[in-house]
Amino acid sequence: MKKENEMTSVSRRKVIGLLGMGALAVQFPMSCSQAKPKSKDLKTQLFYLTIQEIGELIRTKEISSVELTTIMLNRITAIDAKLNSYITVMKEYALSTAKILDDELSNGKYRGPMHGIPIALKDLFYTEGVTTTGGTIVSSLVPEYDATVTSRLKKVGAIIIGKLSMSEGAYLAHHPKFKVPKNPWDKSRYTGVSSSGSGVAVAAGLCFGSLATDTGGSIRYPSSANGVVGLKPTFGRVSRYGVLPLALSMDHVGPMTRSVADAAIMFEAIAGADPNDQVTLRESVPSITSKLDGTIKGVRIGFDRKYSTENVEPQVVEATLAVIDVLVSLGAEIIDVEMPEVGQIVDTWVKIGNREASKIHSKTYPSRSEDYGEGFKWVIESGLKVTELEFAEANKERSRIAEEFLTMLSNIDAFVCPVMWCAPGVYSAAEVLGGFRPVDPSPLLNDVFAKPADFSGSPSLTVPCGFSKNGAPIGIQFIGNHLDEEMICRIGYAYEQNTEWHKKHPTL
């Protein structure tokens, strides 16, 4: 079933080229079917309905957008004080927008499957007139315009109900002046970073979907740790204009949702070329939702058993192998592949990411160093110490890993592997190194699973696949060829429809 056509090779060359120019190109200013839920389900599980499900209720006027938005705002007020997922709640804007969208629907104007649905944004997306912090007190600003993706979501009728907490600068540590989001499954456990608030809010039913970013795993970590779906699209598929950056050569924008179909819906809304971000691709955006039929017979999925099991926590190995069994039962062909030697991939990523981050923050560091948290100070300081030669060597190593990874992918339809080597660990009381990393254990100390797809710009879909013995969520990721978000969503959807993990929700 492998697609062998001219677009594949052209797209690969194009994305690789864009990865090299990504730090310079953006203009940065400082149809699957779903059963309708029964009325009793609406009353008891409203907050955990999918975008597809709640969207159908809005379209058929069984619930109004104003009613839905009011209910969601009340839930945020009642629950989020214990979870800290929101940094800003946009109550007045959300309610006034909901009224407009209800009026439009009454007059026969329907904007599509996201019409009137409350979603939230990681707090690094520009929102006109609403503070955007980037997780730091240094970069806080009130934008005069929306990010491209913000405006695109508004255009399809989504209601931005608020801005979500995140670790400082989109890295690892939360700024000490901001409350740290809590994992709704177990408040002592790792939420994933940097899109921590996004993972928490989606898992806790505090929004119907979120927009986040991924530079080294920041969509995939929180999706896995909170038991939700996360889609990191191909590099260049989605504009970063009006998005506070971490490392522009690796920054990706994508959705976090409670189902694969919902991730596809949000992806279709935000993807596409943008003249304000020169790395965005001109290729047309596919209609993925119409291709989600649950069949993957004959699909060639690569699996490196050694890569996915060596130095990996046994319960993650068990969950991963169970995923393989489901895929085989659905008719997929599991292909033995050999993952390229990734070497010291974390060290390579740190040299590139921290060096780029130090350049981005050069106007405020060291002049305002006292306003940075200790964790992000380390990022900048270590980035400043990276020499030109070390940076060049790191990028050479990145290119090697990316090219070899893409070569492996070119012979299969997708690659499957864990997201993290362990289930979410617990935080120390003081969050070691000022919130720099979780303790016992750290998912980042043996991080060989997230970085390759950021190096190569390949699309990756994270889907819930189980729980640890302590009840912590575990995720699996499907990585695809450039521009083939459709394939990984087809695989993820088929897996999702034949398991129950996505239907599990935390008790709050």
XYZ file of C-alpha atoms in Angstrom:
508
model
C 0.000 0.000 0.000
C 3.057 2.247 0.138
C 2.519 5.361 -1.995
C 5.208 5.634 -4.636
C 4.648 8.857 -6.503
C 6.419 12.004 -7.458
C 4.831 14.095 -4.712
C 6.426 11.944 -2.000
C 9.984 12.616 -3.097
C 9.331 16.272 -3.883
C 7.659 16.801 -0.509
C 10.553 15.157 1.308
C 13.114 17.428 -0.337
C 10.954 20.461 0.321
C 10.424 19.764 4.032
C 14.119 19.025 4.580
C 14.931 22.354 2.940
C 12.398 24.188 5.074
C 13.794 22.678 8.262
C 17.071 24.353 7.422
C 15.541 27.789 6.901
C 12.851 27.561 9.573
C 14.564 29.913 12.009
C 14.626 32.698 9.428
C 11.420 32.365 7.476
C 8.557 33.202 9.817
C 7.735 36.878 10.225
C 7.810 36.942 14.019
C 6.978 40.162 15.850
C 7.956 40.507 19.653
C -15.578 11.777 7.029
C -16.084 9.271 9.603
C -19.506 8.735 11.177
C -20.291 8.871 14.863
C -23.475 7.841 16.622
C -25.423 10.708 18.128
C -25.175 10.591 21.943
C -28.360 9.713 23.779
C -29.995 12.358 25.965
C -28.864 10.642 29.170
C -25.289 10.665 27.856
C -25.629 14.382 27.176
C -26.479 14.997 30.821
C -23.841 12.760 32.360
C -20.936 13.003 29.920
C -21.312 16.396 28.254
C -17.802 17.556 29.114
C -16.199 14.465 27.614
C -18.076 14.438 24.327
C -15.928 14.770 21.234
C -15.980 17.718 18.865
C -17.874 15.499 16.432
C -20.508 14.595 19.000
C -21.081 18.023 20.519
C -20.888 19.598 17.073
C -23.803 17.488 15.897
C -25.845 18.573 18.916
C -25.145 22.208 18.062
C -25.914 21.731 14.362
C -29.264 20.138 15.160
C -29.934 22.815 17.814
C -30.301 20.312 20.647
C -27.994 22.596 22.585
C -27.023 26.176 21.846
C -23.498 27.484 21.788
C -24.372 29.948 24.560
C -25.662 27.103 26.740
C -22.607 24.978 26.038
C -20.167 27.824 26.625
C -21.865 28.799 29.886
C -21.735 25.219 31.133
C -18.052 24.949 30.233
C -17.204 28.249 31.923
C -18.969 27.067 35.072
C -17.006 23.825 34.992
C -13.726 25.714 34.675
C -14.694 27.839 37.687
C -15.614 24.774 39.718
C -12.707 22.484 38.874
C -9.699 24.303 37.478
C -8.606 25.859 40.762
C -7.333 22.367 41.613
C -5.779 21.687 38.202
C -4.334 25.066 37.126
C -4.762 24.365 33.415
C -5.935 27.892 32.507
C -3.898 31.041 32.871
C -6.592 33.271 31.308
C -10.320 32.607 30.904
C -11.943 34.721 28.167
C -15.488 34.705 29.579
C -16.936 37.852 28.007
C -15.437 37.171 24.590
C -16.559 33.535 24.634
C -20.168 34.322 25.551
C -20.531 37.168 23.064
C -19.044 35.026 20.302
C -21.348 32.139 21.205
C -24.361 34.463 20.840
C -23.192 35.552 17.385
C -22.705 31.954 16.284
C -26.141 30.942 17.581
C -27.695 33.801 15.615
C -25.833 32.720 12.493
C -27.096 29.167 12.846
C -30.657 30.426 13.303
C -30.261 32.320 10.035
C -28.995 29.276 8.165
C -25.265 29.976 8.329
C -23.324 26.947 9.534
C -19.539 27.193 9.572
C -18.791 23.498 9.867
C -18.006 20.873 12.522
C -16.374 23.354 14.924
C -19.258 25.838 14.830
C -19.920 27.123 18.353
C -17.546 24.752 20.148
C -15.370 26.017 23.039
C -11.667 25.275 22.634
C -8.553 26.711 24.272
C -5.070 27.770 23.192
C -1.663 27.200 24.714
C -0.593 30.631 25.962
C 1.900 31.351 23.204
C -0.614 31.925 20.403
C -1.403 35.569 19.740
C -4.975 36.504 20.647
C -5.989 40.045 19.790
C -6.452 42.108 22.936
C -5.732 39.200 25.290
C -2.477 38.791 27.197
C -0.093 36.177 25.807
C 2.640 35.157 28.267
C 4.561 32.291 26.714
C 4.774 30.955 30.263
C 7.080 33.762 31.368
C 6.682 37.177 32.966
C 9.291 38.517 30.528
C 7.467 38.019 27.240
C 3.941 38.901 28.372
C 2.237 41.137 25.827
C -1.207 42.075 24.575
C -1.175 41.403 20.816
C -2.921 43.743 18.423
C -3.840 40.869 16.125
C -4.443 37.129 16.117
C -1.977 34.428 15.159
C -2.804 32.929 11.773
C -4.028 29.733 13.423
C -6.145 31.688 15.905
C -7.902 33.535 13.094
C -8.409 30.306 11.150
C -10.062 28.645 14.127
C -12.328 31.637 14.604
C -13.218 31.541 10.910
C -14.578 27.990 11.190
C -16.656 28.943 14.234
C -14.525 27.730 17.127
C -14.902 29.717 20.345
C -11.629 30.553 22.085
C -12.638 30.152 25.713
C -9.209 30.810 27.224
C -5.415 30.538 27.252
C -3.716 27.523 28.784
C -0.764 27.258 31.140
C 2.600 26.114 29.837
C 6.173 25.732 30.966
C 8.351 28.814 30.604
C 9.425 29.641 27.071
C 7.895 26.352 25.836
C 10.701 24.355 27.460
C 10.730 22.178 30.610
C 10.310 24.298 33.735
C 7.238 26.245 34.823
C 7.963 29.814 35.885
C 7.881 30.037 39.706
C 5.277 32.827 39.607
C 2.787 30.660 37.714
C 0.857 27.765 39.196
C 1.948 24.377 37.871
C -0.807 22.375 36.110
C -1.811 19.129 37.800
C -2.379 15.821 36.046
C -6.124 15.067 36.449
C -5.437 11.327 36.776
C -3.098 11.866 39.738
C -2.143 15.373 40.790
C 1.305 14.223 41.931
C 2.292 12.945 38.498
C 4.017 14.421 35.466
C 1.725 16.339 33.115
C 4.101 16.467 30.186
C 5.628 19.701 28.944
C 5.626 22.239 27.537
C 1.920 22.073 26.647
C 1.051 21.013 30.183
C -2.151 23.020 30.523
C -3.349 21.794 27.141
C -3.045 18.153 28.123
C -4.718 18.738 31.480
C -7.633 20.782 30.098
C -8.450 18.316 27.324
C -8.215 15.298 29.646
C -10.297 16.956 32.370
C -13.108 18.025 30.048
C -12.339 21.740 30.433
C -12.376 22.336 26.676
C -13.241 20.231 23.638
C -9.828 20.626 22.058
C -6.645 22.618 22.364
C -3.998 24.057 20.096
C -0.403 23.431 21.175
C 3.178 23.344 19.893
C 5.880 20.687 19.640
C 9.603 21.408 19.309
C 10.971 18.365 21.095
C 7.856 16.497 22.225
C 5.592 19.213 23.644
C 2.415 17.912 22.017
C 3.273 14.247 22.407
C 4.478 14.234 26.047
C 1.334 15.884 27.496
C -0.925 13.814 25.239
C 0.661 10.609 26.492
C 0.850 11.705 30.141
C -2.794 12.841 30.249
C -4.310 10.125 28.077
C -5.405 12.227 25.100
C -4.738 12.441 21.361
C -2.067 14.761 19.966
C -1.139 15.478 16.346
C 2.205 17.020 15.412
C 1.832 17.762 11.692
C 4.548 17.826 9.053
C 6.948 20.756 9.489
C 5.557 23.578 7.352
C 1.971 22.313 7.289
C 0.770 24.873 9.855
C 1.743 28.540 10.175
C 3.744 29.779 13.167
C 2.988 33.451 12.468
C 1.961 35.084 15.735
C 3.277 32.170 17.811
C 5.942 32.820 20.439
C 8.874 30.610 19.362
C 11.267 28.293 21.144
C 13.469 27.085 18.285
C 12.144 28.075 14.884
C 13.916 25.336 12.961
C 11.884 22.741 14.893
C 8.686 24.481 16.085
C 5.479 22.701 15.002
C 1.835 23.667 15.692
C -0.880 21.051 16.159
C -4.059 20.026 18.003
C -4.699 18.035 21.171
C -8.118 16.389 21.436
C -10.032 13.439 22.867
C -10.306 11.535 19.580
C -8.367 11.035 16.368
C -11.256 12.353 14.273
C -11.299 15.551 16.340
C -7.565 16.011 15.777
C -8.179 15.659 12.043
C -10.985 18.230 12.168
C -8.776 20.778 13.913
C -5.838 20.027 11.628
C -7.959 20.663 8.542
C -9.023 24.006 10.027
C -5.523 25.338 10.744
C -3.296 23.833 8.043
C -2.301 25.516 4.788
C 0.057 28.050 3.280
C 0.524 31.449 4.935
C 2.489 34.298 3.299
C 3.500 35.484 6.771
C 5.394 32.239 7.418
C 7.596 31.406 4.467
C 8.163 27.800 5.519
C 4.494 26.892 5.159
C 3.893 24.408 2.368
C 1.676 25.126 -0.619
C 0.367 21.579 -0.954
C -3.396 21.323 -0.522
C -4.764 20.207 2.830
C -6.445 16.789 2.592
C -9.901 15.959 3.894
C -8.750 13.404 6.419
C -12.036 12.930 8.255
C -13.704 11.560 5.123
C -11.023 8.840 4.911
C -11.395 7.541 8.464
C -13.241 4.281 7.883
C -11.458 2.079 10.419
C -9.765 -0.149 7.836
C -5.985 -0.577 7.670
C -5.720 -3.969 5.992
C -2.441 -4.186 4.092
C -0.990 -1.026 5.618
C 2.754 -1.451 6.185
C 3.721 -0.358 9.697
C 7.376 -0.432 10.702
C 8.400 -1.613 14.161
C 11.872 -1.838 15.690
C 11.471 -4.179 18.649
C 14.882 -3.411 20.133
C 14.388 0.358 19.866
C 10.931 0.166 21.456
C 11.797 -2.210 24.292
C 15.442 -1.765 25.292
C 15.847 0.455 28.379
C 12.078 0.945 28.392
C 9.898 0.453 31.459
C 8.271 -3.031 31.327
C 4.722 -1.701 31.566
C 5.357 0.597 28.587
C 6.788 -2.368 26.663
C 3.694 -4.398 27.513
C 1.377 -1.627 26.299
C 3.406 -1.178 23.107
C 3.349 -4.879 22.229
C -0.392 -4.940 22.886
C -0.774 -2.173 20.288
C 1.117 -4.317 17.776
C -1.279 -7.192 18.449
C -4.293 -4.980 17.736
C -2.766 -3.680 14.505
C -2.061 -7.229 13.336
C -5.628 -8.262 14.151
C -6.847 -5.434 11.919
C -4.857 -6.706 8.967
C -1.891 -4.353 9.096
C 1.456 -5.745 8.001
C 4.102 -5.242 10.690
C 7.482 -4.715 9.033
C 10.705 -5.281 10.941
C 12.802 -2.150 10.520
C 15.969 -0.834 12.096
C 15.846 2.602 13.632
C 18.897 4.720 12.706
C 21.566 5.140 15.358
C 20.415 8.239 17.234
C 23.563 8.579 19.335
C 23.394 11.350 21.910
C 20.188 12.724 20.414
C 19.159 14.689 23.518
C 22.539 16.421 23.641
C 22.266 17.219 19.930
C 18.755 18.601 20.365
C 19.823 20.680 23.384
C 22.697 22.292 21.491
C 20.397 23.297 18.635
C 17.281 24.139 20.650
C 19.031 26.034 23.429
C 21.227 27.964 21.001
C 18.185 29.070 18.991
C 16.273 29.927 22.182
C 19.148 32.079 23.456
C 19.059 34.085 20.217
C 15.298 34.587 20.452
C 15.590 35.921 24.016
C 18.665 38.083 23.383
C 16.672 41.321 23.773
C 15.651 40.456 27.328
C 18.533 38.291 28.526
C 20.684 39.118 30.417
C 19.129 42.598 30.761
C 16.098 41.107 32.580
C 17.639 37.894 33.826
C 16.036 38.315 37.249
C 12.605 37.873 35.647
C 13.408 34.412 34.300
C 12.899 31.199 36.235
C 15.936 29.079 37.062
C 14.974 26.391 34.566
C 14.800 28.710 31.574
C 17.884 30.618 32.712
C 19.727 27.339 32.300
C 18.323 27.014 28.765
C 19.604 30.432 27.742
C 22.937 30.194 29.547
C 23.699 26.790 28.051
C 22.628 28.054 24.633
C 24.978 31.016 24.878
C 27.856 28.632 25.544
C 27.291 26.663 22.332
C 30.023 27.699 19.891
C 29.519 28.163 16.153
C 31.468 24.960 15.555
C 29.405 22.986 18.077
C 26.196 24.349 16.560
C 27.322 23.360 13.067
C 28.327 19.888 14.232
C 24.995 19.434 16.023
C 23.100 20.395 12.881
C 25.217 17.992 10.852
C 24.293 15.205 13.259
C 20.660 16.285 13.124
C 20.719 16.070 9.322
C 22.218 12.582 9.458
C 19.545 11.328 11.838
C 16.783 13.002 9.822
C 17.949 11.631 6.470
C 18.374 8.090 7.769
C 15.037 8.257 9.571
C 13.278 9.480 6.420
C 14.932 6.757 4.360
C 13.572 4.154 6.769
C 10.103 5.723 6.591
C 10.126 5.803 2.789
C 9.839 2.007 2.697
C 6.780 1.809 4.951
C 3.480 3.604 5.476
C 4.169 4.527 9.102
C 6.397 3.742 12.080
C 5.118 2.840 15.541
C 6.969 3.348 18.835
C 6.397 4.587 22.406
C 6.146 8.284 23.222
C 8.079 8.061 26.499
C 10.223 5.289 27.941
C 8.269 5.299 31.197
C 4.841 6.059 32.569
C 4.425 9.541 34.077
C 6.519 9.856 37.238
C 5.924 11.948 40.332
C 7.155 15.427 41.098
C 9.239 16.267 44.106
C 7.695 18.792 46.467
C 9.971 21.553 45.228
C 10.111 20.404 41.591
C 13.819 19.730 41.309
C 15.806 22.505 39.606
C 12.904 24.901 39.958
C 10.535 22.727 37.989
C 13.173 21.747 35.463
C 12.301 18.071 35.435
C 10.182 15.474 37.230
C 11.791 12.990 39.550
C 11.326 9.211 39.772
C 11.765 8.885 36.896
C 12.394 11.540 34.243
C 10.905 10.825 30.826
C 13.519 13.138 29.356
C 16.731 11.485 30.493
C 16.297 8.622 28.029
C 14.385 10.545 25.386
C 15.023 8.730 22.118
C 11.405 8.604 20.968
C 10.259 12.226 20.541
C 13.247 13.975 18.996
C 13.631 12.089 15.664
C 10.302 13.347 14.283
C 11.198 16.923 15.226
C 14.593 16.582 13.552
C 13.008 15.223 10.363
C 9.816 17.293 10.414
C 7.748 14.111 10.125
C 4.095 14.041 11.228
C 3.356 12.106 14.417
C 0.104 11.090 16.079
C -0.083 10.162 19.765
C -2.974 7.965 20.920
C -3.782 6.560 24.400
C -2.866 2.869 24.664
C -3.107 1.901 28.323
C -2.321 2.675 31.948
C 0.512 1.890 34.311
C 0.015 -0.233 37.420
C -0.449 3.044 39.307
C -3.129 4.300 36.934
C -0.977 6.705 34.910
C -1.810 6.988 31.184
C 0.523 5.560 28.532
C 0.579 6.668 24.892
C 1.767 5.264 21.574
C 2.873 7.288 18.553
C 2.488 6.662 14.834
C 5.022 8.549 12.713
C 4.377 9.055 9.005
C 5.983 10.253 5.830
C 6.002 13.960 5.028
C 2.531 15.319 4.251
C 0.885 11.990 5.085
C -1.093 12.993 8.151
C -3.930 11.059 6.557
C -2.160 7.710 6.944
C -1.234 8.098 10.603
C -4.755 9.312 11.389
C -6.213 6.303 9.572
C -4.032 3.983 11.640
C -4.729 5.812 14.893
C -8.459 5.883 14.202
C -8.582 2.160 13.420
C -6.699 1.385 16.621
C -8.900 3.752 18.616
C -12.125 2.225 17.299
C -10.995 -1.239 18.364
C -9.897 -0.321 21.892
C -11.463 1.497 24.829
C -8.585 3.660 26.095
C -9.874 6.909 24.590
C -13.150 6.427 26.440
C -11.473 6.480 29.852
C -11.700 9.729 31.804
C -10.279 10.851 35.160
C -12.501 11.044 38.212
C -12.680 14.667 39.347
